[in-house]
Coordinates of C-alpha atoms and ligand atoms in Angstrom, one line a residue:
I1 CA 52.5 63.2 107.1
V2 CA 51.7 66.5 108.6
D3 CA 53.5 67.1 112.0
A4 CA 50.9 69.4 113.5
I5 CA 47.6 71.0 112.7
C6 CA 46.9 74.1 114.9
F7 CA 43.3 75.3 114.8
G8 CA 41.4 78.2 116.2
E9 CA 40.7 81.9 115.5
S10 CA 43.4 84.2 114.1
M11 CA 42.8 87.9 114.1
V12 CA 44.4 91.1 113.0
V13 CA 46.0 92.9 115.9
V14 CA 46.2 96.7 116.0
A15 CA 49.1 97.7 118.3
P16 CA 50.4 101.1 119.2
D17 CA 54.0 101.5 118.0
P18 CA 55.7 102.8 120.1
P19 CA 53.7 101.3 123.0
Q20 CA 51.4 104.0 124.4
P21 CA 47.8 104.0 125.7
L22 CA 45.3 103.9 122.8
C23 CA 43.4 106.9 124.1
E24 CA 46.4 109.1 123.2
G25 CA 45.9 108.2 119.5
P26 CA 49.4 106.8 118.9
P27 CA 50.6 105.5 115.5
T28 CA 49.7 101.8 115.2
R29 CA 50.9 98.8 113.3
L30 CA 48.9 95.9 112.1
G31 CA 49.9 92.3 112.6
C32 CA 48.6 88.7 112.6
A33 CA 47.5 87.3 116.0
G34 CA 46.0 84.2 117.4
A35 CA 47.2 81.8 120.0
E36 CA 47.1 78.7 117.8
S37 CA 48.6 80.3 114.7
N38 CA 51.4 81.7 116.9
V39 CA 52.2 78.1 117.9
A40 CA 52.1 77.1 114.2
I41 CA 54.5 79.9 113.3
Y42 CA 57.1 78.8 115.8
L43 CA 56.8 75.1 114.8
A44 CA 57.0 75.9 111.1
G45 CA 60.1 78.1 111.8
M46 CA 61.7 75.0 113.3
G47 CA 61.2 73.1 110.0
L48 CA 58.2 71.0 110.9
H49 CA 55.3 70.6 108.5
V50 CA 52.5 72.6 110.2
A51 CA 49.1 73.6 109.0
W52 CA 46.8 76.2 110.5
R53 CA 43.0 75.6 110.2
G54 CA 40.6 78.3 110.9
R55 CA 37.9 80.5 109.3
L56 CA 38.5 84.0 107.9
G57 CA 36.3 86.6 106.2
T58 CA 37.0 87.6 102.6
D59 CA 38.5 91.0 103.7
P60 CA 42.0 92.4 103.5
F61 CA 42.5 91.2 107.1
A62 CA 42.1 87.6 105.9
D63 CA 44.8 88.3 103.3
L64 CA 47.1 89.8 105.9
I65 CA 46.7 86.7 108.1
T66 CA 47.2 84.1 105.3
G67 CA 50.1 86.2 103.9
T68 CA 51.8 86.3 107.3
L69 CA 51.3 82.6 107.8
N70 CA 52.5 81.6 104.4
A71 CA 55.6 83.8 104.8
A72 CA 56.3 81.8 108.0
K73 CA 55.9 78.6 106.0
V74 CA 52.7 77.6 107.7
D75 CA 50.4 75.6 105.4
T76 CA 47.1 77.5 104.9
D77 CA 45.4 75.0 102.5
L78 CA 42.9 74.0 105.2
V79 CA 41.7 77.5 105.8
E80 CA 38.0 78.2 105.2
T81 CA 36.7 81.6 104.1
D82 CA 33.3 83.1 104.7
P83 CA 32.0 85.9 102.6
N84 CA 29.2 86.7 105.1
A85 CA 31.3 87.2 108.3
P86 CA 34.4 89.4 109.0
T87 CA 37.8 88.4 110.2
G88 CA 38.2 89.2 113.9
V89 CA 40.3 92.2 115.1
Y90 CA 41.8 93.0 118.4
F91 CA 43.5 96.1 119.8
K92 CA 46.3 96.2 122.3
D93 CA 46.2 99.0 124.8
P94 CA 49.5 99.4 126.7
Q95 CA 48.7 100.9 130.1
P96 CA 51.2 101.6 133.0
T97 CA 49.5 98.7 134.9
G98 CA 50.0 96.2 131.9
T99 CA 48.6 95.6 128.4
Q100 CA 44.8 95.5 128.1
V101 CA 43.1 93.9 125.1
H102 CA 39.9 94.9 123.3
Y103 CA 38.3 92.3 121.0
Y104 CA 36.2 92.9 118.0
R105 CA 35.4 89.3 117.2
S106 CA 31.8 88.6 118.1
N107 CA 30.1 87.0 115.1
S108 CA 33.4 86.7 113.3
A109 CA 34.0 84.1 110.6
A110 CA 35.8 82.0 113.2
S111 CA 32.9 82.2 115.7
H112 CA 30.9 80.1 113.1
M113 CA 33.3 77.1 113.6
G114 CA 31.2 74.2 114.8
P115 CA 31.1 70.4 115.2
G116 CA 32.5 68.6 112.2
F117 CA 35.0 71.4 111.4
M118 CA 37.9 69.0 112.1
D119 CA 36.4 66.1 110.2
C120 CA 38.4 64.7 107.2
M121 CA 41.7 66.2 108.2
P122 CA 44.9 64.8 106.7
S123 CA 46.8 62.4 108.9
C124 CA 48.8 64.2 111.4
R125 CA 50.9 63.5 114.5
L126 CA 49.4 66.2 116.7
W127 CA 46.4 68.6 116.9
H128 CA 46.8 71.7 118.9
F129 CA 43.9 73.9 120.1
T130 CA 43.1 76.2 123.0
G131 CA 40.3 77.2 125.3
I132 CA 39.8 80.4 123.4
T133 CA 37.8 78.4 120.8
A134 CA 35.4 77.2 123.5
A135 CA 34.7 80.9 124.3
L136 CA 33.9 82.1 120.8
S137 CA 30.3 80.9 120.4
N138 CA 28.0 77.9 121.3
S139 CA 29.0 76.1 118.1
A140 CA 32.7 76.7 118.6
R141 CA 32.3 75.4 122.1
A142 CA 30.7 72.3 120.8
L143 CA 33.6 71.9 118.4
A144 CA 36.2 72.3 121.1
T145 CA 34.3 69.8 123.3
E146 CA 34.2 67.1 120.6
I147 CA 37.9 67.3 119.7
P148 CA 39.2 64.6 122.1
K149 CA 36.6 62.2 120.5
V150 CA 37.3 63.0 116.8
S151 CA 41.1 63.4 116.8
G152 CA 41.6 59.7 115.8
A153 CA 45.3 58.8 115.9
S154 CA 46.6 62.3 116.3
L155 CA 47.8 63.4 119.7
T156 CA 45.7 66.2 121.2
S157 CA 47.4 69.2 122.7
F158 CA 45.3 71.8 124.5
D159 CA 46.3 75.1 126.1
V160 CA 43.6 76.2 128.6
N161 CA 44.2 79.9 127.6
Y162 CA 41.4 81.3 129.8
R163 CA 40.5 84.8 128.4
P164 CA 38.6 86.8 131.0
A165 CA 37.5 89.3 128.4
L166 CA 35.5 86.6 126.6
W167 CA 33.8 84.7 129.4
S168 CA 33.5 84.5 133.2
P169 CA 35.2 81.9 135.4
Q170 CA 31.8 80.5 136.2
A171 CA 31.0 80.0 132.5
A172 CA 34.4 78.6 131.7
Q173 CA 35.4 76.4 134.6
A174 CA 33.5 73.2 133.8
V175 CA 33.9 73.5 130.0
L176 CA 37.7 73.9 130.2
R177 CA 38.2 71.3 132.9
D178 CA 36.2 68.8 130.9
I179 CA 38.3 69.3 127.7
A180 CA 41.6 69.4 129.6
N181 CA 40.7 66.1 131.3
R182 CA 40.4 64.3 128.0
V183 CA 43.5 65.4 126.0
D184 CA 47.0 63.9 125.7
I185 CA 48.8 67.1 126.7
A186 CA 47.3 70.1 128.5
F187 CA 49.0 73.4 129.4
V188 CA 47.7 75.7 132.1
G189 CA 49.1 78.7 134.0
L190 CA 48.9 78.5 137.8
D191 CA 47.3 81.9 137.8
E192 CA 44.5 80.9 135.4
A193 CA 44.0 77.6 137.2
H194 CA 43.4 79.7 140.3
A195 CA 41.0 82.0 138.6
L196 CA 39.1 79.0 137.1
W197 CA 39.2 76.4 139.8
G198 CA 40.5 78.1 142.9
T199 CA 43.6 75.9 143.0
E200 CA 46.8 77.1 144.8
T201 CA 49.5 74.7 144.0
P202 CA 50.6 72.7 140.8
Q203 CA 49.6 69.5 142.7
Q204 CA 46.1 70.8 143.3
V205 CA 45.8 71.6 139.6
R206 CA 46.8 68.0 138.8
E207 CA 44.1 66.8 141.2
T208 CA 41.6 68.9 139.3
L209 CA 42.8 67.6 135.9
P210 CA 43.8 64.0 136.5
G211 CA 42.6 62.9 133.1
A212 CA 45.2 64.9 131.0
G213 CA 47.8 62.4 129.7
T214 CA 50.5 64.9 130.5
L215 CA 49.6 68.1 132.4
V216 CA 52.0 71.1 132.2
V217 CA 51.4 73.6 134.9
K218 CA 53.3 76.9 134.4
D219 CA 54.2 79.0 137.4
A220 CA 55.2 82.2 135.6
A221 CA 58.8 83.3 136.5
N222 CA 59.4 80.3 138.8
G223 CA 59.2 77.4 136.4
A224 CA 56.9 74.7 135.1
T225 CA 55.9 71.2 136.2
A226 CA 54.9 68.3 133.9
F227 CA 52.7 65.7 135.5
G228 CA 52.7 62.6 133.4
P229 CA 53.5 58.9 133.3
M230 CA 57.0 59.5 134.7
G231 CA 55.7 61.4 137.7
P232 CA 56.1 65.2 138.2
I233 CA 59.1 66.8 136.4
W234 CA 60.1 70.3 137.1
A235 CA 62.2 72.8 135.2
A236 CA 63.0 76.3 136.5
A237 CA 62.4 79.3 134.3
P238 CA 65.4 81.5 133.4
T239 CA 65.5 85.0 134.9
I240 CA 64.7 87.7 132.3
D241 CA 63.5 91.3 131.9
I242 CA 60.0 91.1 130.6
V243 CA 59.1 93.6 127.8
E244 CA 55.5 92.3 127.3
P245 CA 53.9 89.1 128.4
V246 CA 51.3 88.6 125.6
G247 CA 52.2 85.5 123.5
A248 CA 54.6 84.0 126.0
G249 CA 52.2 81.1 126.7
D250 CA 52.0 80.3 123.0
A251 CA 55.8 80.3 122.7
F252 CA 56.0 78.0 125.7
A253 CA 53.6 75.5 124.2
A254 CA 55.5 75.7 120.9
G255 CA 58.8 75.0 122.5
Y256 CA 57.4 72.1 124.6
L257 CA 55.6 70.6 121.5
Y258 CA 58.8 71.0 119.5
G259 CA 60.5 68.9 122.2
L260 CA 57.7 66.3 122.1
L261 CA 57.8 66.0 118.3
T262 CA 61.6 65.6 118.3
D263 CA 61.6 63.1 121.2
A264 CA 63.6 65.4 123.4
G265 CA 62.2 64.0 126.7
T266 CA 60.0 65.8 129.2
K267 CA 62.6 67.8 131.1
A268 CA 64.2 69.1 127.9
S269 CA 60.7 69.9 126.4
L270 CA 60.0 72.0 129.5
E271 CA 63.3 73.8 129.0
L272 CA 62.5 74.3 125.4
G273 CA 59.2 75.8 126.5
H274 CA 61.0 78.3 128.7
L275 CA 63.6 79.1 126.0
F276 CA 60.8 80.0 123.5
A277 CA 58.8 81.8 126.1
R278 CA 61.9 83.9 127.0
S279 CA 62.0 85.0 123.4
A280 CA 58.3 86.1 123.3
L281 CA 58.7 87.9 126.7
S282 CA 61.6 90.0 125.4
V283 CA 59.7 91.7 122.6
A284 CA 56.6 94.0 122.4
G285 CA 54.9 91.9 119.7
D286 CA 53.0 88.7 120.3
I287 CA 55.7 86.5 118.6
G288 CA 59.4 86.6 119.4
P289 CA 62.3 85.5 117.2
L290 CA 63.2 81.8 117.2
P291 CA 65.7 81.2 120.0
D292 CA 69.4 80.7 119.2
P293 CA 69.8 77.4 117.2
H294 CA 72.7 76.3 119.5
D295 CA 70.5 76.7 122.6
I296 CA 67.8 74.7 120.9
A297 CA 70.2 72.0 119.7
A298 CA 71.6 71.6 123.2
L299 CA 68.1 70.6 124.4
A300 CA 66.4 69.0 121.4
K301 CA 68.9 66.3 120.7
P302 CA 66.9 63.0 120.7
Q303 CA 67.5 61.1 123.9
Ligands
KDG401 O1 48.3 84.3 123.1 C1 48.4 85.6 122.4 C2 47.0 85.9 122.1 O2 46.3 86.4 123.2 C3 46.8 86.7 120.9 O3 47.6 86.4 119.8 C4 45.3 86.8 120.6 O4 44.5 84.6 120.3 C5 44.4 85.7 120.9 C6 43.4 85.8 121.9 O5 42.3 85.3 121.7 O6 43.6 86.4 122.9

């Protein structure tokens, strides 16, 4: 049985290396990006059987993505290719005020995902997807919206991942709230919840999303709260120097889900989330190295 299927859009990222504003024409490096495939890479690195499902073009970018995922031991057998649409691309633009992103993904192969895309999947313990899928196109939004209904016996994990460059809060607020209210595990940052729903506190976010089986509200450098059957559980975040924040949310979700899939308990799962996020925050790329195995083992021991 497959442990997790992560699905959504993966893209090629073009990132200045060393980090410098794009307008200066710096040397760049290409990499594989995508919130859901990032989660898959971490979980596969932990030895779980993880598949990534998405749609790619038939271009060299698609080969770069599948090559990267296969090298990370992520199963790509479920990937669909489309000869008539390109693989998406995004550029990172490091600015003194923070990293900006520029997407070239409209009409990408992944934007043609639609209802039925997750039919006939192998049996699997957990499906993980994000709100980015709901922002890609009308058909992808219909797919994201149907997931809680079609997931069968698989647990559903959903990271709200509001991307302001793709849609406005007005367009996103009801769609993302509706999905998050019907999944088993939902992740959301306090800042994005504020942008979407005007909430100020983790408790107010829970009042907005009472239907999520477990709701994890992340309050950046302070910590994260899981609202679930056991009541609210809080875990403080470690203090660290942030090199670049992109990808930290994916790392957090991966750490938490690793804890869930290994029966670590809610508090330890939150701490695993922080541990993985720390790793992503301490590198310029979207994905950090796996945390120290001793630190993981101290938290992931079954209860
Ligand atoms: O979470 C990191 C992502 O932002 C990045 O990998 C690209 O999936 C991506 C997106 O849509 O922003």
